[in-house]
Coordinates of C-alpha atoms in Angstrom, one line a residue:
X183 CA -8.5 -14.8 4.3
X184 CA -4.9 -16.1 4.3
X185 CA -2.9 -13.9 6.7
X186 CA 0.5 -15.7 6.3
X187 CA 2.8 -13.8 3.9
X188 CA 4.8 -16.9 3.3
X189 CA 1.7 -18.8 2.3
X190 CA 0.4 -16.0 0.1
X191 CA 3.7 -15.7 -1.8
X192 CA 3.8 -19.5 -2.1
X193 CA 0.3 -19.5 -3.7
X194 CA 1.2 -16.7 -6.1
X195 CA 4.1 -18.9 -7.3
X196 CA 2.2 -22.2 -7.0
X197 CA -0.8 -21.1 -9.1
X198 CA 1.1 -20.2 -12.3
X199 CA 3.4 -23.2 -11.8
X200 CA 0.4 -25.5 -11.5
X201 CA -1.2 -24.0 -14.6
X202 CA 2.1 -24.4 -16.5
X203 CA 2.3 -28.1 -15.4
X204 CA -1.3 -28.7 -16.4
X205 CA -0.9 -27.1 -19.8
X206 CA 2.4 -28.8 -20.4
X207 CA 1.0 -32.2 -19.4
X208 CA -2.0 -31.6 -21.8
X209 CA 0.3 -30.9 -24.7
X210 CA 2.5 -33.9 -23.8
X211 CA -0.6 -36.1 -23.7
X212 CA -1.8 -34.8 -27.1
X213 CA 1.6 -35.4 -28.5
X214 CA 1.7 -38.9 -27.1
X215 CA -1.8 -39.7 -28.5
X216 CA -0.6 -38.5 -31.9
X217 CA 2.5 -40.7 -31.7
X218 CA 0.6 -43.8 -30.6
X219 CA -1.9 -43.2 -33.4
X220 CA 0.9 -42.8 -35.9
X221 CA 2.6 -46.1 -34.9
X222 CA -0.7 -48.1 -35.0
X223 CA -1.9 -46.4 -38.2
X224 CA 1.3 -47.2 -40.0
X225 CA 1.2 -50.8 -38.9
X226 CA -2.4 -51.1 -40.1
X227 CA -1.7 -49.5 -43.4
X228 CA 1.3 -51.7 -44.0
X229 CA -0.8 -54.8 -43.3
X230 CA -3.6 -53.5 -45.6
X231 CA -1.2 -52.8 -48.4
X232 CA 0.4 -56.2 -48.0
X233 CA -2.9 -58.0 -48.1
X234 CA -4.1 -55.9 -51.1
X235 CA -0.9 -56.9 -52.9
X236 CA -1.9 -60.5 -52.7
X237 CA -5.2 -60.1 -54.5
X238 CA -4.8 -61.7 -58.0
X239 CA -6.9 -63.2 -60.8
X240 CA -7.1 -66.9 -61.2
X241 CA -9.3 -68.5 -63.9
X242 CA -11.1 -65.2 -64.4
X243 CA -11.9 -64.7 -60.7
X244 CA -10.2 -62.6 -58.0
X245 CA -8.6 -64.6 -55.2
X246 CA -6.5 -63.5 -52.2
X247 CA -3.9 -65.4 -50.3
X248 CA -3.4 -63.8 -46.8
X249 CA 0.4 -64.0 -46.0
X250 CA 1.1 -64.7 -42.3
X251 CA 3.5 -61.7 -42.1
X252 CA 0.5 -59.4 -42.7
X253 CA -0.9 -60.3 -39.4
X254 CA 2.2 -61.2 -37.4
X255 CA 3.2 -57.6 -37.3
X256 CA 0.4 -56.9 -34.8
X257 CA 1.7 -59.4 -32.3
X258 CA 2.2 -57.7 -28.9
X259 CA 2.3 -58.6 -25.2
X260 CA -1.1 -57.0 -24.9
X261 CA -2.8 -59.6 -27.0
X262 CA -4.6 -57.2 -29.3
X263 CA -7.2 -58.8 -31.6
X264 CA -6.9 -58.2 -35.4
X265 CA -9.8 -58.2 -37.9
X266 CA -9.7 -57.8 -41.6
X267 CA -12.0 -57.9 -44.7
X268 CA -11.2 -58.1 -48.4
X269 CA -14.2 -56.9 -50.5
X270 CA -14.7 -56.5 -54.2
X271 CA -16.6 -53.5 -55.6
X272 CA -19.6 -55.8 -56.2
X273 CA -19.6 -56.6 -52.4
X274 CA -18.2 -60.0 -53.0
X275 CA -16.3 -61.0 -49.9
X276 CA -12.9 -62.5 -50.8
X277 CA -11.6 -63.0 -47.2
X278 CA -12.1 -61.9 -43.7
X279 CA -15.2 -61.2 -41.6
X280 CA -18.5 -60.5 -43.3
X281 CA -19.6 -58.4 -40.2
X282 CA -16.7 -56.0 -40.3
X283 CA -18.0 -52.8 -38.7
X284 CA -16.9 -50.3 -41.4
X285 CA -18.7 -49.4 -44.6
X286 CA -16.4 -49.2 -47.6
X287 CA -16.3 -46.2 -50.0
X288 CA -14.7 -47.6 -53.2
X289 CA -14.0 -44.0 -54.5
X290 CA -11.3 -43.6 -51.9
X291 CA -8.1 -42.2 -53.2
X292 CA -6.1 -42.2 -50.0
X293 CA -6.3 -44.6 -47.0
X294 CA -9.1 -43.8 -44.6
X295 CA -8.8 -44.2 -40.8
X296 CA -11.6 -44.6 -38.3
X297 CA -12.1 -45.6 -34.7
X298 CA -15.2 -47.6 -33.9
X299 CA -16.4 -50.3 -31.5
X300 CA -16.5 -54.0 -32.3
X301 CA -17.5 -56.7 -29.8
X302 CA -17.7 -54.0 -27.1
X303 CA -14.0 -53.0 -27.7
X304 CA -12.6 -49.9 -29.3
X305 CA -11.2 -50.7 -32.7
X306 CA -8.8 -48.7 -34.9
X307 CA -9.5 -49.4 -38.6
X308 CA -7.8 -48.5 -41.9
X309 CA -9.5 -48.9 -45.3
X310 CA -7.4 -49.2 -48.4
X311 CA -8.7 -49.3 -52.0
X312 CA -6.7 -50.5 -55.0
X313 CA -7.5 -51.1 -58.7
X314 CA -7.4 -54.6 -60.1
X315 CA -7.0 -55.2 -63.9
X316 CA -7.9 -58.3 -65.9
X317 CA -7.9 -58.3 -69.6
X318 CA -8.7 -54.7 -69.8
X319 CA -11.4 -55.0 -67.1
X320 CA -11.0 -52.6 -64.1
X321 CA -12.2 -53.7 -60.8
X322 CA -11.8 -52.2 -57.4
X323 CA -10.8 -54.1 -54.3
X324 CA -11.0 -52.8 -50.7
X325 CA -9.0 -54.1 -47.8
X326 CA -9.9 -53.1 -44.3
X327 CA -7.8 -54.0 -41.3
X328 CA -8.7 -53.3 -37.7
X329 CA -6.9 -53.8 -34.4
X330 CA -8.1 -53.4 -30.8
X331 CA -6.4 -50.6 -28.8
X332 CA -4.9 -52.3 -25.7
X333 CA -1.4 -51.9 -27.2
X334 CA -2.3 -48.4 -28.2
X335 CA -3.3 -47.5 -24.6
X336 CA -0.1 -49.2 -23.3
X337 CA 2.1 -47.2 -25.7
X338 CA 0.3 -44.0 -24.8
X339 CA 1.0 -44.6 -21.1
X340 CA 4.7 -45.3 -21.8
X341 CA 4.9 -42.1 -23.8
X342 CA 3.2 -39.5 -21.5
X343 CA 3.2 -40.8 -18.0
X344 CA 7.0 -40.4 -17.4
X345 CA 6.7 -36.8 -18.6
X346 CA 3.8 -36.3 -16.2
X347 CA 5.8 -37.7 -13.3
X348 CA 8.7 -35.4 -14.2
X349 CA 6.4 -32.4 -14.2
X350 CA 5.0 -33.4 -10.8
X351 CA 8.5 -33.9 -9.4
X352 CA 9.6 -30.5 -10.8
X353 CA 6.5 -28.9 -9.3
X354 CA 7.2 -30.4 -5.8
X355 CA 10.8 -29.5 -6.1
X356 CA 9.9 -25.9 -7.0
X357 CA 7.5 -25.7 -4.0
X358 CA 10.2 -27.0 -1.7
X359 CA 12.8 -24.5 -3.0
X360 CA 10.3 -21.6 -2.8
X361 CA 9.5 -22.5 0.8
X362 CA 13.2 -22.7 1.7
X363 CA 13.9 -19.5 -0.2
X364 CA 11.1 -17.6 1.4
X365 CA 12.2 -18.7 4.9
X366 CA 15.7 -17.6 4.3
X367 CA 14.7 -14.3 2.6
X368 CA 12.3 -13.4 5.4
X369 CA 14.9 -13.7 8.1
X370 CA 16.1 -10.1 7.8
X371 CA 12.6 -8.7 8.4
X372 CA 12.1 -11.2 11.3
X373 CA 15.4 -9.9 12.8
X374 CA 13.9 -6.4 12.6
X375 CA 10.8 -7.7 14.4
X376 CA 13.0 -9.2 17.1
X377 CA 14.9 -6.0 17.5
X378 CA 11.7 -4.1 18.1
X379 CA 10.3 -6.7 20.4
X380 CA 13.4 -6.7 22.7
X381 CA 13.7 -2.9 22.9
X382 CA 13.1 -1.0 26.1
X383 CA 9.7 0.8 26.2
X384 CA 11.3 4.3 26.1
X385 CA 13.9 3.5 23.4
X386 CA 13.3 5.6 20.2
X387 CA 16.6 4.9 18.4
X388 CA 16.3 4.3 14.6
X389 CA 16.2 0.7 13.3
X390 CA 19.1 -0.7 11.4
X391 CA 18.4 -1.8 7.9
X392 CA 21.3 -4.3 8.0
X393 CA 20.9 -7.0 5.3
X394 CA 17.4 -6.1 4.5
X395 CA 16.4 -6.4 0.9
X396 CA 16.0 -3.3 -1.3
X397 CA 12.2 -3.9 -1.5
X398 CA 11.9 -4.0 2.3
X399 CA 14.1 -1.1 3.1
X400 CA 11.3 1.5 2.6
X401 CA 9.5 -0.2 5.5
X402 CA 12.4 0.4 7.9
X403 CA 12.8 4.0 6.4
X404 CA 9.1 4.7 7.1
X405 CA 9.4 3.3 10.7
X406 CA 12.5 5.4 11.3
X407 CA 10.8 8.5 10.0
X408 CA 7.9 7.7 12.4
X409 CA 10.4 7.2 15.2
X410 CA 11.9 10.6 14.4
X411 CA 8.5 12.2 14.6
X412 CA 7.9 10.5 17.9
X413 CA 11.3 11.8 19.1
X414 CA 10.3 15.3 18.2
X415 CA 7.0 15.0 19.9
X416 CA 8.6 13.5 23.0
X417 CA 11.2 16.2 23.1
X418 CA 8.4 18.8 22.9
X419 CA 6.5 17.2 25.7
X420 CA 9.6 16.9 27.9
X421 CA 10.4 20.5 27.2
X422 CA 6.9 21.6 28.0
X423 CA 6.8 19.6 31.2
X424 CA 10.2 21.0 32.3
X425 CA 9.1 24.6 31.4
X426 CA 5.8 24.1 33.2
X427 CA 7.4 22.7 36.3
X428 CA 10.0 25.4 36.4
X429 CA 7.6 28.3 35.8
X430 CA 4.9 27.1 38.1
X431 CA 7.3 26.6 41.0
X432 CA 7.7 30.3 41.5
X433 CA 4.1 31.3 41.8
X434 CA 3.3 28.3 43.9
X435 CA 6.1 29.1 46.3
X436 CA 4.9 32.7 46.4
X437 CA 1.3 31.6 47.2
X438 CA 2.6 29.2 49.9
X439 CA 4.7 32.1 51.5
X440 CA 1.7 34.4 51.4
X441 CA -0.5 31.7 53.0
X442 CA 2.1 31.2 55.8
X443 CA 2.3 35.0 56.3
X444 CA -1.5 35.2 56.6
X445 CA -1.6 32.5 59.2
X446 CA 1.0 34.3 61.3
X447 CA -0.7 37.7 60.8
X448 CA -1.9 39.2 64.1
X449 CA -3.4 42.4 62.6
X450 CA -6.8 41.7 61.0
X451 CA -6.7 45.0 59.2
X452 CA -3.9 43.8 57.0
X453 CA -5.8 40.6 56.0
X454 CA -7.5 42.1 53.0
X455 CA -4.2 43.2 51.6
X456 CA -2.8 39.7 52.0
X457 CA -5.9 38.2 50.3
X458 CA -5.5 40.6 47.4
X459 CA -1.9 39.6 47.0
X460 CA -3.0 35.9 47.0
X461 CA -5.6 36.7 44.4
X462 CA -3.1 38.5 42.2
X463 CA -0.7 35.5 42.5
X464 CA -3.5 33.1 41.7
X465 CA -4.4 35.1 38.6
X466 CA -0.8 35.2 37.5
X467 CA -0.6 31.5 37.9
X468 CA -3.8 31.0 36.0
X469 CA -2.5 33.3 33.2
X470 CA 0.8 31.3 33.1
X471 CA -1.1 28.0 33.0
X472 CA -3.2 29.2 30.1
X473 CA -0.1 30.4 28.2
X474 CA 1.5 27.1 28.7
X475 CA -1.5 25.3 27.4
X476 CA -1.6 27.6 24.4
X477 CA 2.0 26.9 23.8
X478 CA 1.4 23.2 23.9
X479 CA -1.5 23.5 21.4
X480 CA 0.7 25.7 19.1
X481 CA 3.5 23.1 19.1
X482 CA 1.0 20.3 18.4
X483 CA -0.4 22.3 15.4
X484 CA 2.9 21.5 13.6
X485 CA 1.6 17.9 13.2
X486 CA 0.1 16.9 9.9
X487 CA -2.7 15.2 11.8
X488 CA -3.8 18.6 13.4
X489 CA -7.3 19.5 12.0
X490 CA -7.3 22.6 9.7
X491 CA -10.0 24.5 8.0
X492 CA -10.5 27.8 6.2
X493 CA -10.6 30.7 8.7
X494 CA -11.7 34.3 7.9
X495 CA -9.3 36.7 9.7
X496 CA -11.0 40.1 9.2
X497 CA -14.0 39.0 11.3
X498 CA -11.8 37.1 13.7
X499 CA -9.6 40.2 14.4
X500 CA -12.7 42.3 15.0
X501 CA -13.9 39.8 17.6
X502 CA -10.6 39.8 19.4
X503 CA -10.6 43.6 19.5
X504 CA -14.0 43.6 21.1
X505 CA -12.7 41.2 23.8
X506 CA -9.7 43.5 24.6
X507 CA -11.5 46.9 24.3
X508 CA -12.0 47.1 28.1
X509 CA -8.3 46.7 28.7
X510 CA -7.6 49.5 26.2
X511 CA -10.2 51.7 27.8
X512 CA -8.7 51.3 31.2
X513 CA -5.4 52.6 29.8
X514 CA -7.1 55.2 27.6
X515 CA -5.5 53.6 24.5
X516 CA -6.8 54.3 21.0
X517 CA -7.5 50.7 19.8
X518 CA -8.6 50.5 16.2
X519 CA -8.6 48.4 13.1
X520 CA -7.7 49.4 9.5
X521 CA -8.4 47.1 6.6
X522 CA -8.9 47.5 2.9
X523 CA -10.6 44.1 2.4
X524 CA -13.8 42.6 3.6
X525 CA -12.5 39.1 3.9
X526 CA -9.2 37.3 4.2
X527 CA -9.1 33.5 4.3
X528 CA -6.3 31.4 5.6
X529 CA -6.0 27.7 6.4
X530 CA -5.6 26.7 10.1
X531 CA -7.4 26.6 13.4
X532 CA -9.7 29.3 14.6
X533 CA -8.7 28.8 18.2
X534 CA -5.0 29.1 17.4
X535 CA -5.4 32.2 15.2
X536 CA -7.6 33.8 17.9
X537 CA -4.8 33.1 20.4
X538 CA -2.2 34.5 18.0
X539 CA -4.2 37.8 17.6
X540 CA -5.0 37.9 21.3
X541 CA -1.3 37.6 22.3
X542 CA -0.1 40.2 19.7
X543 CA -2.8 42.8 20.6
X544 CA -2.5 42.1 24.4
X545 CA 1.3 42.6 24.3
X546 CA 0.8 45.8 22.4
X547 CA -1.7 47.1 25.0
X548 CA 0.4 46.0 27.9
X549 CA 3.6 47.8 26.7
X550 CA 1.9 50.9 25.2
X551 CA 1.7 53.7 27.8
X552 CA -1.5 55.4 28.6
X553 CA -3.1 57.6 25.9
X554 CA -1.2 55.6 23.3
X555 CA -2.4 54.0 20.1
X556 CA -2.6 50.4 18.9
X557 CA -3.7 49.7 15.3
X558 CA -4.5 46.3 13.8
X559 CA -4.4 45.9 10.1
X560 CA -5.4 43.1 7.7
X561 CA -4.5 43.3 4.0
X562 CA -3.8 41.1 0.9
X563 CA -0.5 41.1 -1.0
X564 CA -0.6 40.0 -4.6
X565 CA -3.6 37.9 -3.8
X566 CA -1.2 35.3 -2.4
X567 CA -0.6 36.3 1.2
X568 CA -2.6 37.7 4.0
X569 CA -0.7 40.5 5.9
X570 CA -1.6 41.1 9.5
X571 CA 0.0 44.0 11.3
X572 CA -0.2 45.1 14.9
X573 CA 1.4 48.5 15.4
X574 CA 1.8 50.6 18.6
X575 CA 3.6 53.8 19.6
X576 CA 5.1 52.3 22.7
X577 CA 8.8 52.0 23.7
X578 CA 9.4 49.3 21.0
X579 CA 12.1 46.6 21.1
X580 CA 15.7 47.2 20.4
X581 CA 16.9 45.7 17.2
X582 CA 19.6 43.6 18.9
X583 CA 17.0 41.7 21.1
X584 CA 14.1 41.3 18.6
X585 CA 15.0 37.7 17.8
X586 CA 15.2 36.9 21.5
X587 CA 11.6 37.9 22.2
X588 CA 10.5 34.7 20.5
X589 CA 12.4 32.6 23.0
X590 CA 10.3 31.1 25.8
X591 CA 10.1 33.1 29.0
X592 CA 12.3 35.9 27.7
X593 CA 10.8 39.2 28.8
X594 CA 11.9 42.6 27.5
X595 CA 9.9 44.5 30.1
X596 CA 10.2 46.4 33.3
X597 CA 10.3 44.4 36.6
X598 CA 6.8 45.8 37.6
X599 CA 5.2 44.7 34.3
X600 CA 3.3 41.4 34.5
X601 CA 3.8 38.7 31.9
X602 CA 5.1 35.1 31.5
X603 CA 7.3 35.7 28.5
X604 CA 5.4 33.2 26.4
X605 CA 3.2 35.4 24.2
X606 CA 5.6 35.9 21.3
X607 CA 6.8 32.2 21.5
X608 CA 3.2 31.1 21.1
X609 CA 2.7 33.5 18.2
X610 CA 5.8 32.2 16.4
X611 CA 4.8 28.5 16.8
X612 CA 1.3 29.2 15.4
X613 CA 2.8 31.2 12.4
X614 CA 5.3 28.5 11.6
X615 CA 2.7 25.8 11.8
X616 CA 0.7 27.8 9.3
X617 CA 3.7 28.1 6.9
X618 CA 3.9 31.8 7.5
X619 CA 6.5 34.4 8.6
X620 CA 6.7 37.0 11.4
X621 CA 8.8 40.1 11.4
X622 CA 9.3 42.7 14.1
X623 CA 9.9 46.4 13.1
X624 CA 9.0 50.0 13.7
X625 CA 6.8 52.6 12.1
X626 CA 8.1 54.9 9.4
X627 CA 9.6 57.2 11.9
X628 CA 11.5 54.4 13.6
X629 CA 9.3 54.5 16.7
X630 CA 7.1 52.0 18.5
X631 CA 6.8 48.3 17.5
X632 CA 5.1 46.9 14.4
X633 CA 4.6 43.2 14.2
X634 CA 4.0 41.9 10.7
X635 CA 2.6 38.4 10.1
X636 CA 2.4 36.9 6.6
X637 CA 0.2 33.8 6.0
X638 CA -0.6 31.9 2.8
X639 CA -4.0 32.8 1.4
X640 CA -6.6 30.0 0.8
X641 CA -9.8 30.0 -1.3
X642 CA -13.1 30.8 0.3
X643 CA -15.1 27.6 1.2

């Protein structure tokens, strides 16, 4: 397979040019053959007519006197041989060769031409028949003149070979101009290649189209779009790393301080208390790490390459409720589910939707006081959207800070309440990646918090 673009383009141009030259040369050759035939045939016919005009009656018998001019017209530097025959309709030979290689048809009205072989040489022949009268008697006389074809071949070469040479020169010139043109026209794309090759490894600035041709500009546009997506991903990764480093520093510092305190502790009875504090700090750090990983996955789900499949939310919500029922029981919270549909299908990732529901219900359980109520609802709206609601009768969120709860590490909670401030940020990333919307509100009485998530419905697989 040819991998060179320059060579492939050259072949695409060379093939039709070669076909054109071949067809044009063939037509030129045919035209040259016709012209050479015409020149030779006219000379043969003129000679035959001149000879036929010299056939006369003398003393009641036909005689012929061959004029030198009838044969001198065939003189050429190629030394062609000329043969002739004058024959009466009773096969009486008046002049010429008796072994002339052409049979005469005395009924001919127009001159007849033929190409044959005589003495191992190609011979062009014309036969001409005329009427001869004598005292009311009609006789027919046939004159045949033949000439070898060395002069014909020479004339043919003179007619078509120069045209062939011109066509070949034009083809070679076209190839040279195409090669030069391709080399010059490919320079802009080579400059783009050089710009990419000389860049720093961490440089993600867009490429400059410069003098790039209109047909090649979409390549640079596509590369720049890819660079933009890379910039977005790199920015997300940098922000994640910075957030993780910042947020993990505090629990790690706390654990280190608790370990130092335990090493300096002289009272063994206080050791269990210190170990419990260490365990709580470790759990908090584990929870924070899991939240950060969920956030990273949620951000990655915005990519078109992220795998998606139909997910059934009614069953998934019931599964998440089962996992959190123990937390609700510890706080004596009435945790339930209300749905008017048996199935609700959306497109996405089961792990991410499970994380979304887990964060929404977990937040509701954490901020709802004991003996409160948390209700999860799943419904369909106009058979176009799936509506997920998580409602509680807790303290709610003031209207002026509802948008801020989607910010990373923002916590609208009391100081003694645990949390990383990432739950709602994770939920928003997942909802946006699924082309949905999320709204924070209250119940009909303006109390508690109701989170409403709307997701596009998809067909059941």
